XYZ file of N, CA and C in Angstrom:
501
model
N 0.842 -1.175 0.000
C 0.000 0.000 0.000
C 0.887 1.238 0.000
N 0.298 2.340 -0.394
C 1.076 3.576 -0.518
C 1.005 4.407 0.760
N 2.056 5.177 0.953
C 2.161 6.118 2.061
C 1.539 7.429 1.582
N 0.225 7.568 1.766
C -0.456 8.797 1.361
C -1.738 8.953 2.158
N -2.295 10.134 2.105
C -3.483 10.469 2.883
C -4.714 9.777 2.307
N -5.362 8.957 3.113
C -6.543 8.214 2.689
C -7.723 9.112 2.339
N -7.750 10.309 2.858
C -8.892 11.210 2.635
C -8.978 11.692 1.186
N -7.935 11.471 0.388
C -7.971 11.880 -1.020
C -8.797 10.920 -1.874
N -9.238 9.821 -1.295
C -10.101 8.887 -2.012
C -9.355 7.863 -2.857
N -8.042 7.828 -2.777
C -7.253 6.844 -3.525
C -7.246 5.542 -2.736
N -7.823 4.484 -3.305
C -7.967 3.217 -2.577
C -6.634 2.540 -2.286
N -5.547 2.976 -2.941
C -4.249 2.354 -2.675
C -3.523 3.031 -1.517
N -4.075 4.122 -0.997
C -3.462 4.818 0.141
C -3.821 4.121 1.442
N -2.839 4.022 2.325
C -3.069 3.392 3.617
C -2.803 4.353 4.762
N -2.648 5.615 4.450
C -2.376 6.602 5.486
C -0.916 7.012 5.476
N -0.630 8.052 6.187
C 0.731 8.574 6.280
C 1.501 7.759 7.313
N 2.676 7.280 6.907
C 3.529 6.508 7.816
C 4.212 7.489 8.759
N 4.011 7.283 10.037
C 4.573 8.190 11.038
C 5.724 7.559 11.818
N 5.959 6.292 11.611
C 7.020 5.611 12.355
C 8.278 5.540 11.504
N 9.382 5.948 12.057
C 10.635 5.996 11.302
C 11.223 4.612 11.044
N 10.752 3.597 11.754
C 11.292 2.248 11.558
C 10.684 1.537 10.335
N 9.634 2.103 9.749
C 8.996 1.502 8.584
C 9.813 1.852 7.341
N 10.212 0.831 6.593
C 10.992 1.038 5.381
C 10.047 1.396 4.239
N 10.329 2.505 3.571
C 9.519 2.926 2.429
C 10.227 2.552 1.132
N 9.444 2.216 0.113
C 9.987 1.816 -1.184
C 9.415 2.722 -2.263
N 10.114 2.814 -3.378
C 9.695 3.694 -4.469
C 8.493 3.180 -5.242
N 8.261 1.876 -5.211
C 7.146 1.301 -5.967
C 6.640 0.049 -5.260
N 5.457 -0.363 -5.664
C 4.899 -1.601 -5.109
C 5.807 -2.772 -5.460
N 6.331 -2.787 -6.682
C 7.212 -3.875 -7.111
C 8.468 -3.947 -6.256
N 9.062 -2.781 -5.952
C 10.276 -2.754 -5.126
C 9.967 -3.251 -3.717
N 8.822 -2.837 -3.184
C 8.418 -3.295 -1.850
C 8.220 -4.804 -1.845
N 7.519 -5.295 -2.847
C 7.233 -6.734 -2.912
C 8.503 -7.558 -3.046
N 9.417 -7.089 -3.878
C 10.679 -7.809 -4.084
C 11.489 -7.859 -2.797
N 11.482 -6.756 -2.070
C 12.286 -6.661 -0.862
C 11.634 -7.321 0.354
N 10.349 -7.084 0.540
C 9.686 -7.496 1.772
C 8.895 -8.808 1.670
N 8.469 -9.174 0.454
C 7.612 -10.346 0.278
C 8.179 -11.276 -0.790
N 9.420 -11.649 -0.638
C 10.080 -12.458 -1.667
C 9.479 -13.847 -1.818
N 8.705 -14.319 -0.853
C 8.045 -15.626 -0.942
C 6.850 -15.591 -1.892
N 6.406 -14.396 -2.261
C 5.239 -14.221 -3.119
C 5.707 -13.733 -4.493
N 5.013 -14.148 -5.542
C 5.344 -13.628 -6.871
C 5.183 -12.110 -6.848
N 6.182 -11.412 -7.343
C 6.172 -9.952 -7.313
C 4.954 -9.382 -8.017
N 4.598 -9.953 -9.134
C 3.458 -9.444 -9.890
C 2.155 -9.563 -9.100
N 1.954 -10.682 -8.418
C 0.757 -10.874 -7.606
C 0.746 -9.891 -6.436
N 1.864 -9.760 -5.768
C 1.986 -8.841 -4.640
C 1.695 -7.401 -5.081
N 2.286 -6.990 -6.198
C 2.110 -5.613 -6.671
C 0.664 -5.341 -7.075
N 0.023 -6.307 -7.731
C -1.366 -6.082 -8.141
C -2.293 -6.023 -6.928
N -2.005 -6.803 -5.909
C -2.821 -6.730 -4.695
C -2.576 -5.398 -3.981
N -1.328 -4.933 -3.989
C -0.992 -3.676 -3.323
C -1.632 -2.478 -4.007
N -1.673 -2.510 -5.331
C -2.233 -1.382 -6.088
C -3.708 -1.586 -6.411
N -4.246 -2.727 -5.994
C -5.654 -3.078 -6.243
C -5.991 -3.021 -7.734
N -5.075 -3.567 -8.533
C -5.226 -3.607 -9.980
C -5.542 -5.038 -10.403
N -6.629 -5.247 -11.152
C -6.905 -6.613 -11.621
C -5.843 -7.065 -12.612
N -5.611 -8.371 -12.649
C -4.574 -8.916 -13.526
C -5.136 -10.096 -14.304
N -4.888 -10.121 -15.601
C -5.355 -11.203 -16.476
C -4.322 -12.332 -16.469
N -4.268 -13.044 -15.384
C -3.382 -14.198 -15.226
C -4.217 -15.331 -14.644
N -3.654 -16.528 -14.688
C -4.363 -17.713 -14.210
C -3.565 -18.380 -13.103
N -4.274 -18.907 -12.115
C -3.634 -19.634 -11.017
C -4.290 -21.008 -10.879
N -3.501 -22.008 -10.466
C -4.049 -23.362 -10.337
C -4.822 -23.553 -9.038
N -6.075 -23.949 -9.185
C -6.902 -24.337 -8.049
C -6.724 -25.844 -7.941
N -5.763 -26.256 -7.147
C -5.396 -27.668 -7.074
C -6.468 -28.515 -6.390
N -7.280 -27.921 -5.556
C -8.357 -28.652 -4.898
C -9.402 -29.110 -5.906
N -9.725 -28.232 -6.867
C -10.756 -28.529 -7.863
C -10.187 -28.899 -9.231
N -8.875 -29.055 -9.320
C -8.192 -29.456 -10.556
C -8.592 -28.598 -11.755
N -8.467 -27.278 -11.583
C -8.758 -26.370 -12.690
C -7.950 -25.092 -12.514
N -7.915 -24.285 -13.560
C -7.227 -23.009 -13.505
C -8.251 -21.887 -13.445
N -7.916 -20.839 -12.715
C -8.854 -19.767 -12.435
C -8.272 -18.438 -12.897
N -9.108 -17.616 -13.527
C -8.706 -16.283 -13.957
C -8.659 -15.397 -12.712
N -7.471 -14.868 -12.407
C -7.290 -14.090 -11.188
C -8.098 -12.798 -11.193
N -8.384 -12.233 -12.363
C -9.163 -10.994 -12.399
C -10.631 -11.250 -12.062
N -11.093 -12.482 -12.237
C -12.476 -12.839 -11.910
C -12.603 -13.394 -10.495
N -11.645 -14.227 -10.108
C -11.616 -14.812 -8.771
C -10.197 -14.682 -8.241
N -9.916 -13.606 -7.524
C -8.551 -13.394 -7.025
C -8.101 -14.513 -6.084
N -6.867 -14.921 -6.253
C -6.301 -15.963 -5.389
C -6.242 -15.467 -3.953
N -6.660 -16.304 -3.045
C -6.559 -15.980 -1.622
C -5.245 -16.470 -1.045
N -4.677 -17.475 -1.693
C -3.373 -18.008 -1.291
C -2.314 -17.244 -2.078
N -1.579 -16.381 -1.396
C -0.613 -15.536 -2.086
C 0.668 -16.259 -2.483
N 0.775 -17.537 -2.155
C 1.967 -18.287 -2.559
C 1.766 -19.004 -3.897
N 0.590 -18.825 -4.533
C 0.328 -19.512 -5.801
C 1.184 -18.947 -6.919
N 1.397 -19.763 -7.927
C 2.074 -19.315 -9.139
C 1.038 -18.746 -10.086
N 1.436 -17.743 -10.846
C 0.567 -17.149 -11.859
C 1.068 -17.532 -13.232
N 0.139 -17.704 -14.172
C 0.482 -18.079 -15.543
C -0.229 -17.142 -16.509
N 0.424 -16.879 -17.647
C -0.133 -15.973 -18.654
C -1.338 -16.555 -19.374
N -1.376 -17.883 -19.530
C -2.455 -18.520 -20.277
C -3.041 -19.689 -19.488
N -4.253 -20.063 -19.849
C -4.890 -21.222 -19.232
C -4.065 -22.472 -19.543
N -3.576 -22.561 -20.785
C -2.797 -23.738 -21.181
C -1.557 -23.900 -20.311
N -0.828 -22.811 -20.092
C 0.388 -22.879 -19.269
C 0.028 -23.256 -17.833
N -1.069 -22.712 -17.334
C -1.523 -23.044 -15.982
C -1.862 -24.529 -15.887
N -2.608 -25.041 -16.870
C -2.988 -26.457 -16.850
C -1.767 -27.362 -16.920
N -0.834 -27.033 -17.792
C 0.351 -27.875 -17.988
C 1.242 -27.899 -16.753
N 1.548 -26.732 -16.201
C 2.484 -26.657 -15.082
C 1.796 -26.718 -13.716
N 0.567 -26.212 -13.621
C -0.084 -26.107 -12.327
C -0.975 -27.273 -11.951
N -1.493 -27.997 -12.959
C -2.362 -29.163 -12.722
C -1.774 -30.339 -13.515
N -0.565 -30.783 -13.178
C 0.134 -31.778 -14.002
C -0.477 -33.172 -13.989
N -1.342 -33.490 -13.030
C -1.943 -34.824 -12.972
C -3.079 -34.992 -13.969
N -3.535 -33.909 -14.593
C -4.543 -34.000 -15.651
C -3.906 -33.673 -16.983
N -4.461 -34.215 -18.048
C -4.004 -33.780 -19.366
C -4.440 -32.334 -19.529
N -3.790 -31.621 -20.428
C -4.175 -30.227 -20.666
C -5.641 -30.149 -21.073
N -6.083 -31.072 -21.915
C -7.463 -31.066 -22.386
C -8.442 -31.296 -21.233
N -8.124 -32.227 -20.331
C -9.009 -32.486 -19.191
C -9.057 -31.284 -18.256
N -7.924 -30.657 -18.054
C -7.880 -29.460 -17.218
C -8.694 -28.342 -17.863
N -8.536 -28.176 -19.164
C -9.285 -27.142 -19.877
C -10.789 -27.397 -19.772
N -11.179 -28.643 -19.779
C -12.598 -28.992 -19.708
C -13.200 -28.612 -18.352
N -12.383 -28.587 -17.299
C -12.888 -28.230 -15.975
C -12.697 -26.759 -15.644
N -11.949 -26.069 -16.480
C -11.636 -24.662 -16.249
C -12.780 -23.783 -16.742
N -12.735 -22.552 -16.346
C -13.725 -21.546 -16.746
C -14.096 -21.688 -18.215
N -15.377 -21.783 -18.499
C -15.864 -22.031 -19.859
C -15.441 -20.962 -20.853
N -15.465 -19.676 -20.455
C -15.073 -18.612 -21.384
C -13.607 -18.740 -21.761
N -12.760 -18.996 -20.773
C -11.328 -19.130 -21.051
C -11.068 -20.391 -21.856
N -11.746 -21.465 -21.510
C -11.542 -22.730 -22.206
C -12.040 -22.661 -23.642
N -13.103 -21.896 -23.885
C -13.658 -21.787 -25.235
C -12.679 -21.123 -26.191
N -11.758 -20.346 -25.661
C -10.793 -19.653 -26.516
C -9.749 -20.610 -27.082
N -9.640 -21.791 -26.507
C -8.634 -22.752 -26.928
C -9.321 -24.064 -27.287
N -8.975 -24.644 -28.447
C -9.586 -25.921 -28.794
C -9.221 -26.985 -27.759
N -10.192 -27.796 -27.401
C -9.953 -28.879 -26.450
C -9.539 -30.124 -27.207
N -8.748 -30.931 -26.570
C -8.317 -32.176 -27.175
C -7.130 -31.972 -28.097
N -6.423 -33.066 -28.322
C -5.204 -33.013 -29.133
C -5.444 -33.424 -30.579
N -6.594 -34.070 -30.841
C -6.844 -34.589 -32.184
C -6.157 -35.926 -32.425
N -5.492 -36.454 -31.401
C -4.813 -37.748 -31.509
C -5.729 -38.832 -30.940
N -5.287 -40.067 -31.029
C -6.075 -41.201 -30.552
C -5.456 -41.789 -29.293
N -6.326 -42.328 -28.433
C -5.869 -43.039 -27.243
C -6.793 -44.237 -27.029
N -6.340 -45.167 -26.199
C -7.115 -46.383 -25.958
C -8.022 -46.188 -24.744
N -9.309 -46.391 -24.971
C -10.286 -46.443 -23.891
C -10.252 -47.887 -23.410
N -9.553 -48.151 -22.324
C -9.321 -49.517 -21.870
C -10.582 -50.178 -21.332
N -11.533 -49.413 -20.884
C -12.785 -50.003 -20.394
C -13.532 -50.673 -21.542
N -13.576 -50.004 -22.694
C -14.290 -50.536 -23.860
C -13.357 -51.188 -24.885
N -12.054 -51.142 -24.614
C -11.031 -51.683 -25.515
C -11.238 -51.188 -26.945
N -11.276 -49.874 -27.077
C -11.447 -49.231 -28.378
C -10.555 -47.997 -28.422
N -10.231 -47.564 -29.630
C -9.484 -46.325 -29.813
C -10.475 -45.175 -29.949
N -10.160 -44.084 -29.275
C -11.039 -42.914 -29.236
C -10.215 -41.688 -29.602
N -10.830 -40.793 -30.381
C -10.124 -39.554 -30.704
C -10.234 -38.587 -29.533
N -9.111 -38.033 -29.167
C -9.029 -37.027 -28.108
C -9.365 -35.671 -28.730
N -10.678 -35.424 -28.892
C -11.081 -34.177 -29.557
C -11.901 -33.261 -28.673
N -12.196 -33.689 -27.463
C -12.944 -32.855 -26.535
C -14.443 -32.862 -26.745
N -14.922 -33.485 -27.817
C -16.370 -33.515 -28.035
C -17.028 -34.405 -26.997
N -18.196 -34.021 -26.578
C -18.946 -34.778 -25.576
C -18.134 -35.030 -24.309
N -17.181 -34.137 -24.024
C -16.370 -34.287 -22.822
C -15.333 -35.380 -22.907
N -15.092 -35.913 -24.114
C -14.112 -36.989 -24.284
C -12.730 -36.378 -24.436
N -11.920 -36.563 -23.424
C -10.541 -36.087 -23.466
C -9.637 -37.126 -22.836
N -8.438 -37.235 -23.366
C -7.457 -38.163 -22.818
C -6.979 -37.651 -21.462
N -6.642 -38.578 -20.609
C -6.051 -38.217 -19.326
C -4.539 -38.110 -19.511
N -3.863 -37.522 -18.539
C -2.413 -37.322 -18.633
C -1.674 -38.653 -18.785
N -2.226 -39.738 -18.232
C -1.552 -41.037 -18.284
C -1.838 -41.816 -19.566
N -2.765 -41.349 -20.390
C -3.076 -42.052 -21.637
C -1.988 -41.823 -22.680
N -1.558 -42.913 -23.325
C -0.634 -42.787 -24.449
C -1.418 -42.262 -25.639
N -0.854 -41.265 -26.335
C -1.513 -40.696 -27.504
C -0.844 -41.211 -28.774
N -1.658 -41.502 -29.770
C -1.175 -42.006 -31.058
C -1.550 -41.002 -32.140
N -0.625 -40.794 -33.079
C -0.848 -39.813 -34.146
C -1.981 -40.213 -35.078
N -2.175 -41.510 -35.253
C -3.245 -41.945 -36.159
C -3.917 -43.193 -35.602
N -5.070 -43.509 -36.168
C -5.877 -44.617 -35.680
C -5.179 -45.968 -35.895
N -4.389 -46.083 -36.943
C -3.683 -47.343 -37.214
C -2.717 -47.678 -36.084
N -1.931 -46.694 -35.676
C -0.980 -46.937 -34.589
C -1.707 -47.285 -33.296
N -2.839 -46.645 -33.053
C -3.620 -46.938 -31.859
C -4.154 -48.371 -31.913
N -4.777 -48.736 -33.032
C -5.347 -50.084 -33.171
C -4.274 -51.166 -33.125
N -3.081 -50.865 -33.612
C -1.966 -51.826 -33.548
C -1.604 -52.156 -32.101
N -1.948 -51.263 -31.171
C -1.626 -51.484 -29.758
C -2.621 -52.397 -29.045
N -3.748 -52.675 -29.700
C -4.728 -53.621 -29.142
C -5.075 -54.641 -30.247
N -4.094 -55.485 -30.611
C -4.248 -56.373 -31.764
C -5.323 -57.448 -31.612
N -5.779 -57.730 -30.406
C -6.822 -58.744 -30.217
C -8.214 -58.228 -30.603
N -8.325 -56.927 -30.886
C -9.594 -56.342 -31.316
C -9.575 -56.242 -32.846
N -10.634 -56.721 -33.472
C -10.748 -56.639 -34.932
C -10.677 -55.185 -35.373
N -9.998 -54.959 -36.485
C -9.794 -53.593 -36.993
C -11.112 -52.825 -37.153
N -12.133 -53.453 -37.660
C -13.413 -52.763 -37.887
C -14.134 -52.409 -36.565
N -13.737 -53.085 -35.480
C -14.328 -52.811 -34.167
C -13.440 -51.940 -33.290
N -12.303 -51.580 -33.813
C -11.290 -50.912 -33.003
C -11.620 -49.465 -32.677
N -12.262 -48.750 -33.575
C -12.418 -47.311 -33.408
C -13.834 -46.938 -32.998
N -13.954 -46.059 -32.002
C -15.232 -45.512 -31.603
C -15.409 -44.220 -32.390
N -16.516 -44.113 -33.080
C -16.792 -42.891 -33.858
C -17.830 -42.059 -33.175
């Protein structure tokens, strides 16, 4: 927060510092770097200046990424990411990017195509399925992805070729 008179109506003012032991900094970023090194400087500075930020943070409890400008992180130790994809990849590593995107904010997820367009084996039905995101069908992080249906079907040779693919 800034060292300024709150009566001026500036929401970033916290009053005049009257104690000489308080260290003053030239900017929110300088203060954050010096005093709150455990927190990402950008997150600290935006909270200090009360400025919304278009970044994403991983909500690990719900396995999704959240737009900080819509739902500000309450845990100041979280990492921030520029894109939903980067957040899903680095912040929710136990899900595939497509699965994470499917659980993430619909507006943000709609901006990026879901699914890889590759094939994976649905072991419950012993069939190859395209990872395209339609009908909520997305590969999990542990699923092996195949570039084409032939390579996928070759991995389950006991299934007849005509029965191998789910359309």
